[in-house]
Short mmCIF file of C-alpha atoms in Angstrom, two decimals:
data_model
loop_
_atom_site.label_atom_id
_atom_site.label_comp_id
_atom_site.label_asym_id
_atom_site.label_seq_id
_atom_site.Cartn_x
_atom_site.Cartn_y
_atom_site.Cartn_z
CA UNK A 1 -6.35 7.14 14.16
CA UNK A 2 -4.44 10.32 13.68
CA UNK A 3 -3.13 10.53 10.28
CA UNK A 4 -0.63 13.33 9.53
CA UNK A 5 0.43 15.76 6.53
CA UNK A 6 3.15 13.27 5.67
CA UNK A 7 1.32 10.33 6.38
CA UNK A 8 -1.44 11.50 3.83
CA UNK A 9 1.42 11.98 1.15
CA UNK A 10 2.63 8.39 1.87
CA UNK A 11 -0.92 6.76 1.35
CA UNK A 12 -1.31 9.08 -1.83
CA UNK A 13 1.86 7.91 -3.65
CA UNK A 14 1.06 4.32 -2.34
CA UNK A 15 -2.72 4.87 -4.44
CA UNK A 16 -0.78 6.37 -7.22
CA UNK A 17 1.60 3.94 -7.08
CA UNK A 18 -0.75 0.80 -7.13
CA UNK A 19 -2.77 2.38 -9.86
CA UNK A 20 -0.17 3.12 -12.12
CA UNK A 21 1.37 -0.34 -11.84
CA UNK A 22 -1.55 -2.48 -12.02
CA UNK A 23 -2.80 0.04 -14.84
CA UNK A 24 0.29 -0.13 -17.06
CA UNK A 25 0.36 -4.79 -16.37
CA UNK A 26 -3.21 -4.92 -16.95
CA UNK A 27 -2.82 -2.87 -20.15
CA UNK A 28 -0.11 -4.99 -21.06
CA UNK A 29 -2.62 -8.31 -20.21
CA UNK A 30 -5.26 -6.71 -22.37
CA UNK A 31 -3.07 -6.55 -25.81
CA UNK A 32 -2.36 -9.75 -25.18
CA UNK A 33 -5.90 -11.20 -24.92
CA UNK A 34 -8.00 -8.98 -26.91
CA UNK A 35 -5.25 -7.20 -28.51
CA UNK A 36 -6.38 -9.08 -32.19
CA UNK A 37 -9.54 -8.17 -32.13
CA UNK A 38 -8.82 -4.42 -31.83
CA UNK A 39 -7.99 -1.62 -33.81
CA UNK A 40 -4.21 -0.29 -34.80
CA UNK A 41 -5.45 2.94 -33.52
CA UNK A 42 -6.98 1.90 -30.24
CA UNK A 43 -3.67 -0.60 -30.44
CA UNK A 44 -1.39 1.89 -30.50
CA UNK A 45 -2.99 4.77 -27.52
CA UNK A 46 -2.83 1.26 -25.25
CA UNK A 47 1.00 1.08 -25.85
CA UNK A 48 1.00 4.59 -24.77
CA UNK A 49 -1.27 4.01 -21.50
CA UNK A 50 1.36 1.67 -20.96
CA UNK A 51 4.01 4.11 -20.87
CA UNK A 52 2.65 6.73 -19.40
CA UNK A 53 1.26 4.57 -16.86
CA UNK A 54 4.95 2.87 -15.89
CA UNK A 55 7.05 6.34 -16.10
CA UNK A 56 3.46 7.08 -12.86
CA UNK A 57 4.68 3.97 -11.50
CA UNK A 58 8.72 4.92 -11.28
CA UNK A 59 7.47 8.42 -9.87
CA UNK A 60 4.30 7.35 -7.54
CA UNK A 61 7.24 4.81 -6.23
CA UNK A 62 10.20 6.96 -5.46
CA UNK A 63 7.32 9.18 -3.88
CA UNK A 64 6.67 7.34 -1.93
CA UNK A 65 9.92 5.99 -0.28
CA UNK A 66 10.74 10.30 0.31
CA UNK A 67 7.40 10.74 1.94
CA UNK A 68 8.08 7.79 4.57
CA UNK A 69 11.41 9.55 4.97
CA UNK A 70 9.81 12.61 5.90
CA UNK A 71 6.77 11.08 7.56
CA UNK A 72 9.88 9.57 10.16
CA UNK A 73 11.44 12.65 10.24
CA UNK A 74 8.12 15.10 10.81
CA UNK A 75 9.23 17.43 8.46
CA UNK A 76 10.30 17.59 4.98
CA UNK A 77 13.72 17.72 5.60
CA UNK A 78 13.46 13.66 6.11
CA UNK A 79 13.81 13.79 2.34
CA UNK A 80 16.94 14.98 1.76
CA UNK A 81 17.71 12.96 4.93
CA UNK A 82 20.38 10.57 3.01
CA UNK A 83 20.56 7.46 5.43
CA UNK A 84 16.77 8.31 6.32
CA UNK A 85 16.06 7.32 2.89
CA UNK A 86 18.72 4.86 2.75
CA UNK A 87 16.71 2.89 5.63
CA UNK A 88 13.16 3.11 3.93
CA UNK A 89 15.00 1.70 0.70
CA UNK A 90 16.87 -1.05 2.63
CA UNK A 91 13.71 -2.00 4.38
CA UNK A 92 12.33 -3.65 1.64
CA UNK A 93 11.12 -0.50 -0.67
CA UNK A 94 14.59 -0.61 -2.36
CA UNK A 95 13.99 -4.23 -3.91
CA UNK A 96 10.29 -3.71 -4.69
CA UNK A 97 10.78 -0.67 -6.73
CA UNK A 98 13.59 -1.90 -8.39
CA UNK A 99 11.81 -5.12 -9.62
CA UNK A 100 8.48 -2.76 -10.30
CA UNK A 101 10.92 -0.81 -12.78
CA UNK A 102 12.57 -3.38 -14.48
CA UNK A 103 9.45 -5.73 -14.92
CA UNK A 104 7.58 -2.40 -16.50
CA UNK A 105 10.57 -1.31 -18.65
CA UNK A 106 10.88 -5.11 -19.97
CA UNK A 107 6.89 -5.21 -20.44
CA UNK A 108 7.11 -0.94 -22.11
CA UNK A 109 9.58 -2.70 -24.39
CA UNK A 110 8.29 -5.60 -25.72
CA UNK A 111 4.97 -4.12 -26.21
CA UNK A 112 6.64 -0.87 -28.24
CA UNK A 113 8.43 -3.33 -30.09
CA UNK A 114 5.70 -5.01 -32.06
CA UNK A 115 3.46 -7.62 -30.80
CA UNK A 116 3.04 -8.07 -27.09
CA UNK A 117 4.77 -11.07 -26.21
CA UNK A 118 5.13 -13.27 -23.29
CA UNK A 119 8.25 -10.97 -22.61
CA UNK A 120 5.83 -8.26 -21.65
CA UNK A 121 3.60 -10.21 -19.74
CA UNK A 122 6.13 -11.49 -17.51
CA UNK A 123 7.32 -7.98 -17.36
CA UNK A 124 3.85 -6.76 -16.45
CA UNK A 125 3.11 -9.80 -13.90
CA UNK A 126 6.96 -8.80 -12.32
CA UNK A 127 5.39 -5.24 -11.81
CA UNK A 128 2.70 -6.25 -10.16
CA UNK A 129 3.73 -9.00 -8.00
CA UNK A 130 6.26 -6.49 -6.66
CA UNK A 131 4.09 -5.18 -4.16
CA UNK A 132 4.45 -8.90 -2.33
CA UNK A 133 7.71 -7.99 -1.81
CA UNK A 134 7.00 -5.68 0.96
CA UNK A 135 4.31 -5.53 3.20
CA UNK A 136 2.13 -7.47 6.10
CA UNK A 137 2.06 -10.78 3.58
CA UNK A 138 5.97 -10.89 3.59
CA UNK A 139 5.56 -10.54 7.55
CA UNK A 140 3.59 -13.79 7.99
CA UNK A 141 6.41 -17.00 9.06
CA UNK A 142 6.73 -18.91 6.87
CA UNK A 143 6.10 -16.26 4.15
CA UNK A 144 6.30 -18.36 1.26
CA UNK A 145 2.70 -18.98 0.54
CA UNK A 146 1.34 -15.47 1.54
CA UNK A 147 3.51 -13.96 -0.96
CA UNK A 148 2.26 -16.69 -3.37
CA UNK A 149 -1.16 -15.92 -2.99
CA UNK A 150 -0.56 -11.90 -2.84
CA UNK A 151 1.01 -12.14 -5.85
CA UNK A 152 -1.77 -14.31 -7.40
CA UNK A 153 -4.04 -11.76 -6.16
CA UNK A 154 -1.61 -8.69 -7.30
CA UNK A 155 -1.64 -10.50 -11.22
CA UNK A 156 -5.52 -10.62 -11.12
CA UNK A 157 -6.28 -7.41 -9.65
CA UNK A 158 -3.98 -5.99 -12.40
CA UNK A 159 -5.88 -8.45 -15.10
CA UNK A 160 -8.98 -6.91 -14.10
CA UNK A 161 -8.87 -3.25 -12.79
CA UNK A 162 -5.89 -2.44 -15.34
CA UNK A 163 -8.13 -3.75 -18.53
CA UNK A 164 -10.74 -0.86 -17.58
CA UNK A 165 -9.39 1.76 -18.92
CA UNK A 166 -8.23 0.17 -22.20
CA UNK A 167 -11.57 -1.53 -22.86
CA UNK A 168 -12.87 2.17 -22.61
CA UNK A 169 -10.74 3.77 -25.18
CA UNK A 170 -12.11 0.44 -27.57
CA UNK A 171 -15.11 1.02 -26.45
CA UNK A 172 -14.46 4.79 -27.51
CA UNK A 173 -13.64 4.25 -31.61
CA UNK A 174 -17.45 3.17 -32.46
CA UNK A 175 -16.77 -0.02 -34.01
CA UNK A 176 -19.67 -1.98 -32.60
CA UNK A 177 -18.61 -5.20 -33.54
CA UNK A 178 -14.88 -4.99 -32.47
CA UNK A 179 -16.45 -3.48 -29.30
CA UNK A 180 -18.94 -6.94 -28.99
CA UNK A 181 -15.69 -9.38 -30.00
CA UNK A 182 -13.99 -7.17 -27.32
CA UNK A 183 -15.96 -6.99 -24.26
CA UNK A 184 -17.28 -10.65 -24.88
CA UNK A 185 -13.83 -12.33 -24.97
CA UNK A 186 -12.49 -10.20 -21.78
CA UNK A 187 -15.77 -11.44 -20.20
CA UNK A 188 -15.05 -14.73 -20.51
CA UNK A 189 -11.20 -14.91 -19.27
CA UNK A 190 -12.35 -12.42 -16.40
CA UNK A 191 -14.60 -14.97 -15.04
CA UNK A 192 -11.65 -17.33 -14.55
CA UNK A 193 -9.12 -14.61 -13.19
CA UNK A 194 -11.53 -12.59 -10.80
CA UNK A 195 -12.60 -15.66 -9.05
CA UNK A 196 -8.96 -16.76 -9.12
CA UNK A 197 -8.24 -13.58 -6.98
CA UNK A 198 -11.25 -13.58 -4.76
CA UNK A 199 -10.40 -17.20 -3.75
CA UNK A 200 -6.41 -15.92 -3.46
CA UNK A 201 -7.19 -13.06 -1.70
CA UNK A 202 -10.17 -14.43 0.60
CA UNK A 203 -6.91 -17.45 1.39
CA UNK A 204 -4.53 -14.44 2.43
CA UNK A 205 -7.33 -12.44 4.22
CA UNK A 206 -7.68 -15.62 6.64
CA UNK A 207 -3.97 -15.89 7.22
CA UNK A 208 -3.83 -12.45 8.30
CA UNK A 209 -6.57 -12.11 10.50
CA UNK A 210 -6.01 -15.40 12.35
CA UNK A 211 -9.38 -15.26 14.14
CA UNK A 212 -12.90 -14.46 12.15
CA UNK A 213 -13.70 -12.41 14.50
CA UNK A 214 -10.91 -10.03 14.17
CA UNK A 215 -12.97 -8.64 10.83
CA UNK A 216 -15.04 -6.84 13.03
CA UNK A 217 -13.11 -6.69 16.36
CA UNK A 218 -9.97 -4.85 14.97
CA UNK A 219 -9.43 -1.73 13.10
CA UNK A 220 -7.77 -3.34 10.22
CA UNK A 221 -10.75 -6.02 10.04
CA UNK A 222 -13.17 -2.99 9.80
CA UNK A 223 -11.32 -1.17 6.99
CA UNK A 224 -11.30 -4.92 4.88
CA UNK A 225 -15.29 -4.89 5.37
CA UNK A 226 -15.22 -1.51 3.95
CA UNK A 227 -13.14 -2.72 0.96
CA UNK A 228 -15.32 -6.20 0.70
CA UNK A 229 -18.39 -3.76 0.57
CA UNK A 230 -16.33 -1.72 -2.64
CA UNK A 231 -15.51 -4.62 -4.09
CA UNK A 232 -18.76 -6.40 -3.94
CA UNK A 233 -20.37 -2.80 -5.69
CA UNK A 234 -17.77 -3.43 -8.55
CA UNK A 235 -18.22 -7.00 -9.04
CA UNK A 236 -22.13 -5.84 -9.76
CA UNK A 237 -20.92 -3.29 -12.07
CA UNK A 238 -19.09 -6.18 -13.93
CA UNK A 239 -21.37 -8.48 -13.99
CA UNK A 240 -23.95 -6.24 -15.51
CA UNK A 241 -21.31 -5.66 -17.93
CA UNK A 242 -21.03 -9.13 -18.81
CA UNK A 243 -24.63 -10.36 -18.53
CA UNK A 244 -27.05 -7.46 -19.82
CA UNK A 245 -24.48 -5.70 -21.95
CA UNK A 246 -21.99 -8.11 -23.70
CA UNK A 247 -25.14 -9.54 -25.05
CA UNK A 248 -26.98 -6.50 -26.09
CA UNK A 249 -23.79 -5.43 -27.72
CA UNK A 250 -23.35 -8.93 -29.60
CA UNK A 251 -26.89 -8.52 -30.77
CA UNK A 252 -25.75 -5.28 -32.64
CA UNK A 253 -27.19 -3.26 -30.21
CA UNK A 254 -25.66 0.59 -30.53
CA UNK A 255 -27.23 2.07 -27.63
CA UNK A 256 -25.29 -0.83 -25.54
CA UNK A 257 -21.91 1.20 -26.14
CA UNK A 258 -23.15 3.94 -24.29
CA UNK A 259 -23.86 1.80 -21.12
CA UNK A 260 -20.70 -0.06 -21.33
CA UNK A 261 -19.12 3.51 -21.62
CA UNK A 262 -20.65 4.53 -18.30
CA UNK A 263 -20.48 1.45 -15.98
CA UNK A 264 -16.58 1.49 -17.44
CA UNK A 265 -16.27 5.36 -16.31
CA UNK A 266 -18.12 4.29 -12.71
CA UNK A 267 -15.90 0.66 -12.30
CA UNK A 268 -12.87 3.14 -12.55
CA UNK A 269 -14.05 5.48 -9.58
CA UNK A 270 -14.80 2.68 -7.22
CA UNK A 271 -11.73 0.89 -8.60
CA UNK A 272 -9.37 3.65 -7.74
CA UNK A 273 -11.45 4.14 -4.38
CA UNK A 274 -10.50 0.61 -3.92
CA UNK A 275 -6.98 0.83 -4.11
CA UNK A 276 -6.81 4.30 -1.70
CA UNK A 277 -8.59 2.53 1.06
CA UNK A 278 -5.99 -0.39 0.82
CA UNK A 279 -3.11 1.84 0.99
CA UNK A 280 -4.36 3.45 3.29
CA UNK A 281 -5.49 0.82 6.23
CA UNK A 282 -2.17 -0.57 5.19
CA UNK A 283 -0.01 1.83 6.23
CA UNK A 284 -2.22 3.12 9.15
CA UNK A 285 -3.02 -0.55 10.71
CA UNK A 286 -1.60 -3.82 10.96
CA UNK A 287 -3.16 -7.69 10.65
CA UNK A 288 -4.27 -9.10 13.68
CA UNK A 289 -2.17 -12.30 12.85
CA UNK A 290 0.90 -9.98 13.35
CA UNK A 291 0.41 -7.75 16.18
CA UNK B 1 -21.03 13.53 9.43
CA UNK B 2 -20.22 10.70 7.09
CA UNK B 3 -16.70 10.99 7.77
CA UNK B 4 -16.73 11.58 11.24
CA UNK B 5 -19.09 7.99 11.43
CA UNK B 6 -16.68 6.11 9.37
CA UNK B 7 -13.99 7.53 11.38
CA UNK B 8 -15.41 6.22 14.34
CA UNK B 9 -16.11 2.50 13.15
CA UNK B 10 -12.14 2.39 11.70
CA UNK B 11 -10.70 3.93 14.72
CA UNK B 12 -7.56 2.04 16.09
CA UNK B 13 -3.89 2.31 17.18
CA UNK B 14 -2.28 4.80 15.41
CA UNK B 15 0.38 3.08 13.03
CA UNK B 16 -0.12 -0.65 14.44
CA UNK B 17 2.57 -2.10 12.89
CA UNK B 18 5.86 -2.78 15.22
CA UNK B 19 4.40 -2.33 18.61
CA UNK B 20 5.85 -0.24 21.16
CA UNK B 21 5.67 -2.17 24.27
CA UNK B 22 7.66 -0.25 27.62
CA UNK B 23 10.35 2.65 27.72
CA UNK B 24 12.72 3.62 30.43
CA UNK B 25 12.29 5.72 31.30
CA UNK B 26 8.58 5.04 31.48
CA UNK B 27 5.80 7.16 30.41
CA UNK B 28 4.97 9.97 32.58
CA UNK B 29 7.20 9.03 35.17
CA UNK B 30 7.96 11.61 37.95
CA UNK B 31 11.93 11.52 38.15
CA UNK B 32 14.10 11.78 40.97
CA UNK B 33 17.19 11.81 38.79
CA UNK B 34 18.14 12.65 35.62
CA UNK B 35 18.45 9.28 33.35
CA UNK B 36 21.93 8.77 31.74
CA UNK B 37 20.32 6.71 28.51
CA UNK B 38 16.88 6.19 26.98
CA UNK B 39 15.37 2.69 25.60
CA UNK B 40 12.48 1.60 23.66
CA UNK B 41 11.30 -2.06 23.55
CA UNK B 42 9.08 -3.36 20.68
CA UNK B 43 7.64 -6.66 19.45
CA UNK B 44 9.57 -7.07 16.77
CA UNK B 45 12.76 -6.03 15.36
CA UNK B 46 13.37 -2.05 14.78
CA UNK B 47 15.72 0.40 13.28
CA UNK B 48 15.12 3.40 15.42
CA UNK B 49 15.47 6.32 12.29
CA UNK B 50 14.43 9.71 14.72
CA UNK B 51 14.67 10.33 18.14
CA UNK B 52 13.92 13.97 19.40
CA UNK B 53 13.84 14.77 22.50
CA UNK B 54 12.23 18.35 23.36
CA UNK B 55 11.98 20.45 26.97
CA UNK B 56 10.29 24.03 27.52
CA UNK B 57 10.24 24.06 23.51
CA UNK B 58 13.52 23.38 23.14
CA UNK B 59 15.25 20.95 21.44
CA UNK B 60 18.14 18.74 23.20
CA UNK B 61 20.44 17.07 21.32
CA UNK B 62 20.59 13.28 20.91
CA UNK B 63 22.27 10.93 18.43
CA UNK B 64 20.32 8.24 16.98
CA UNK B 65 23.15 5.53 15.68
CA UNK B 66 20.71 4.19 12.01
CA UNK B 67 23.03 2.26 11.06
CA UNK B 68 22.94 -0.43 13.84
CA UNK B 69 20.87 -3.61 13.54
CA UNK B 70 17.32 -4.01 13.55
CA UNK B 71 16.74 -5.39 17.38
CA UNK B 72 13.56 -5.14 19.62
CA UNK B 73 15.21 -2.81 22.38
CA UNK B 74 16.83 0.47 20.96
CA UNK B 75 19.05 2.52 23.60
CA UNK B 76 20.20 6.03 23.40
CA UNK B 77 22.82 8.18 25.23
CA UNK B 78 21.46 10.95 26.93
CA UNK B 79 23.42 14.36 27.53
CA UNK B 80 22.94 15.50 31.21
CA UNK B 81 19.72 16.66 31.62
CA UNK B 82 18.28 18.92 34.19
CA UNK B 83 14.98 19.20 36.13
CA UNK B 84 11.87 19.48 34.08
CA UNK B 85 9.27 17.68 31.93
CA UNK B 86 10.77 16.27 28.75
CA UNK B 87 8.94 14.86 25.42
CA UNK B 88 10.17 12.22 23.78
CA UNK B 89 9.17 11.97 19.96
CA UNK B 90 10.07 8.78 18.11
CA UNK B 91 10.19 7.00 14.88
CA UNK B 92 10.98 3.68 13.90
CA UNK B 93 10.69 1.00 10.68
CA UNK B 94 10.23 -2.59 10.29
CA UNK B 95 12.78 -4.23 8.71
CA UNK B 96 10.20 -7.50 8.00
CA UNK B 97 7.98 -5.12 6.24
CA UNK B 98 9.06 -1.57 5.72
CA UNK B 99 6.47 0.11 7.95
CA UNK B 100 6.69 2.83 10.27
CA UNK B 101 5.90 2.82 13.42
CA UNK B 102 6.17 6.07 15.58
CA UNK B 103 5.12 7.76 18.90
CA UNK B 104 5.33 10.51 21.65
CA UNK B 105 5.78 10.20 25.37
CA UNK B 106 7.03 12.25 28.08
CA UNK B 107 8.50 11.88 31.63
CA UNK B 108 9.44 14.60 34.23
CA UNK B 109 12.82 15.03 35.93
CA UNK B 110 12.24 16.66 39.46
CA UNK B 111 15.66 16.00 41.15
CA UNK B 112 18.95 16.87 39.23
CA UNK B 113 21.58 14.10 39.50
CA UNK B 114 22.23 11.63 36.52
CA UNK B 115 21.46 8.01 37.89
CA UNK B 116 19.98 4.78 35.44
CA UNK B 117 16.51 5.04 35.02
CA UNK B 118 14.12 2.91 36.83
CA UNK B 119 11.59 -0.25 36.04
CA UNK B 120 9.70 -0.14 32.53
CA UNK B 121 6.50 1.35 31.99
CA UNK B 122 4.20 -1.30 29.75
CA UNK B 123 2.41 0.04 26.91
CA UNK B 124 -0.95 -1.73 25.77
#
């Protein structure tokens, strides 16, 4: 597999891209779960996560679409290539960005403007679901359910990998028994969600690869045993989290803080590992099911 | 030595997204006349973005039409051409699912007078 200078930049802005969207909705999920239990000043650096994390998004996105263009192209010229870019936006890239925009400036909104609604949540599950709207899932006939399930998968992943980083800056302010409340009760709705989006995901996995065997027989089953493998070391991490810690923290346990501090800071690495080895076996190979 | 192992168990088509399947003219063929047009056939439905065609380092020029349909068989024109080996360097995106799909292949023009191309190489 030969991947080029331009190439490279795609899958980059596709990481940054996946990060900052699922970082900014899963921010966004956060207030609105745990977002009582927490403090006006760890409140208010989430609401600017969130905006920080949705102006990455608009950037990482529009990126993106002038890499492809120049990854056509060969050169960097692709992206000032009008109807080169034109094409990349028409083929899909156009709608998804636009919906990723508009679902994070609704959910930056309503979450600046007091209380984090519903509003921002649909916002923030629009962002993330607008990945579905491009991609091997939307190649599938019919498409219908694929996108269903990517999307359920999209809205978990989000849930999960985008709570990370705000759970660390709570876990930051030293407030052990906000920190307890706060790690138990995202425990116990992660449960539901992550095994929501395993069972989602393992669904659309199937669909793709049409034969079993094509998880070890084909490049792009090789690269999702690779990412099964990450996301089996993360799952550990959170576990731990929720079994050794959550309890040691309830207890009133300071030293607990620290630990949750750590396997936070290490969930984040493999997290963000995570997303740069899907972007990039998904713009270097293709499903089975499709080719 | 990491990398070059993990390399090696990930290795696969380059790009395997819309799948190139023949060209005419095909793939290292040996000419006897120049063609008049070049076409690539895919799996799917295309939107051919770049064509370049290149000979002795130098670049000929061809127009790629983007704003035609996405169909599985592209054509271009080709200006007359005269003997020698030509490389043919291509890019193309799904319409279904925005990817890009791209390639290089070359063919060699030993006589000199412009006359269709002939059967399809296949491309596995």
């Amino acid at each position: 597999m030969s991947v080029g200078l331009w190439d490279a930049a795609v899958i980059a802005a596709k990481t940054i891209t996946y990060a900052a969207t699922l970082g900014a909705a899963g921010a966004v999920f956060f207030l609105k779960v745990c977002g009582a239990l927490i403090a006006s000043m760890a409140t208010s650096r989430i609401r600017y996560l969130v905006l920080c994390m949705a102006l990455l998004s608009v950037f990482g996105g529009a990126a993106q679409i002038l890499a492809s263009a120049a990854s056509m192209s060969g050169d960097a010229a692709g992206m000032l290539d009008g109807s080169l870019v034109g094409m990349v936006w028409q083929a899909g890239a156009g709608r998804a960005n636009a919906i990723r925009a508009l679902g994070l400036l609704l959910a930056a909104l309503a979450v600046w403007s007091d209380r984090t609604s519903w509003l921002a949540c649909l916002g923030a599950a629009a962002a993330a679901t607008s990945f579905a709207w491009t991609g091997h899932a939307r190649s599938l006939n019919p498409s219908v359910l694929p996108m269903l399930l990517l999307s359920l998968h999209l809205v978990g992943v989000a849930f999960w990998l985008g709570a990370l980083a705000p759970l660390r800056l709570v876990a930051r302010d030293g407030d052990l028994p906000r920190i307890a409340a706060t790690a138990a009760r995202f425990g116990a709705a992660a449960v539901f969600v992550v095994g929501a989006l395993i069972v989602a995901g393992a669904t659309l996995l199937w669909m793709l690869l049409g034969d079993p065997t094509a998880l070890w027989a084909s490049a792009y089953g090789r690269w999702v045993i690779l990412k099964l493998a990450l996301v089996a070391g993360i799952l550990g991490l959170a576990a731990f989290n929720k079994l050794r810690l959550t309890p040691r923290l309830l207890a009133g346990d300071r030293r607990a803080v620290r630990g949750l501090r750590d396997t936070i800071r290490f969930e984040l690495l493999l997290g963000g590992v995570i997303l740069a080895v899907t972007a990039t076996f998904t713009t270097m190979t293709g499903p089975p099911a499709l080719y | 030595m990491a990398v070059t192992v993990a390399a090696g168990i990930l290795a696969g088509p380059a790009f395997g997204h819309a799948k190139l399947l023949s060209t005419l003219p095909p793939a290292d063929a040996q000419l006897q006349a120049a063609p008049k047009s070049l076409t690539l056939s895919f799996n799917e439905n295309v939107r051919l973005a770049v064509l370049t065609l290149t000979a002795a380092g130098r670049t000929i020029p061809v127009t790629v039409d983007r704003s035609l349909p996405a169909a599985p068989q592209v054509s271009v024109s080709l200006p007359v051409l005269t003997p020698g080996k030509y490389q043919v360097q291509w890019s193309a995106l799904s319409p279904d699912d925005g990817h890009v799909t791209k390639g290089t292949f070359s063919f060699v023009i030993v006589g000199s007078t412009a006359v269709p191309a002939g059967p399809a190489a296949t491309f596995r």
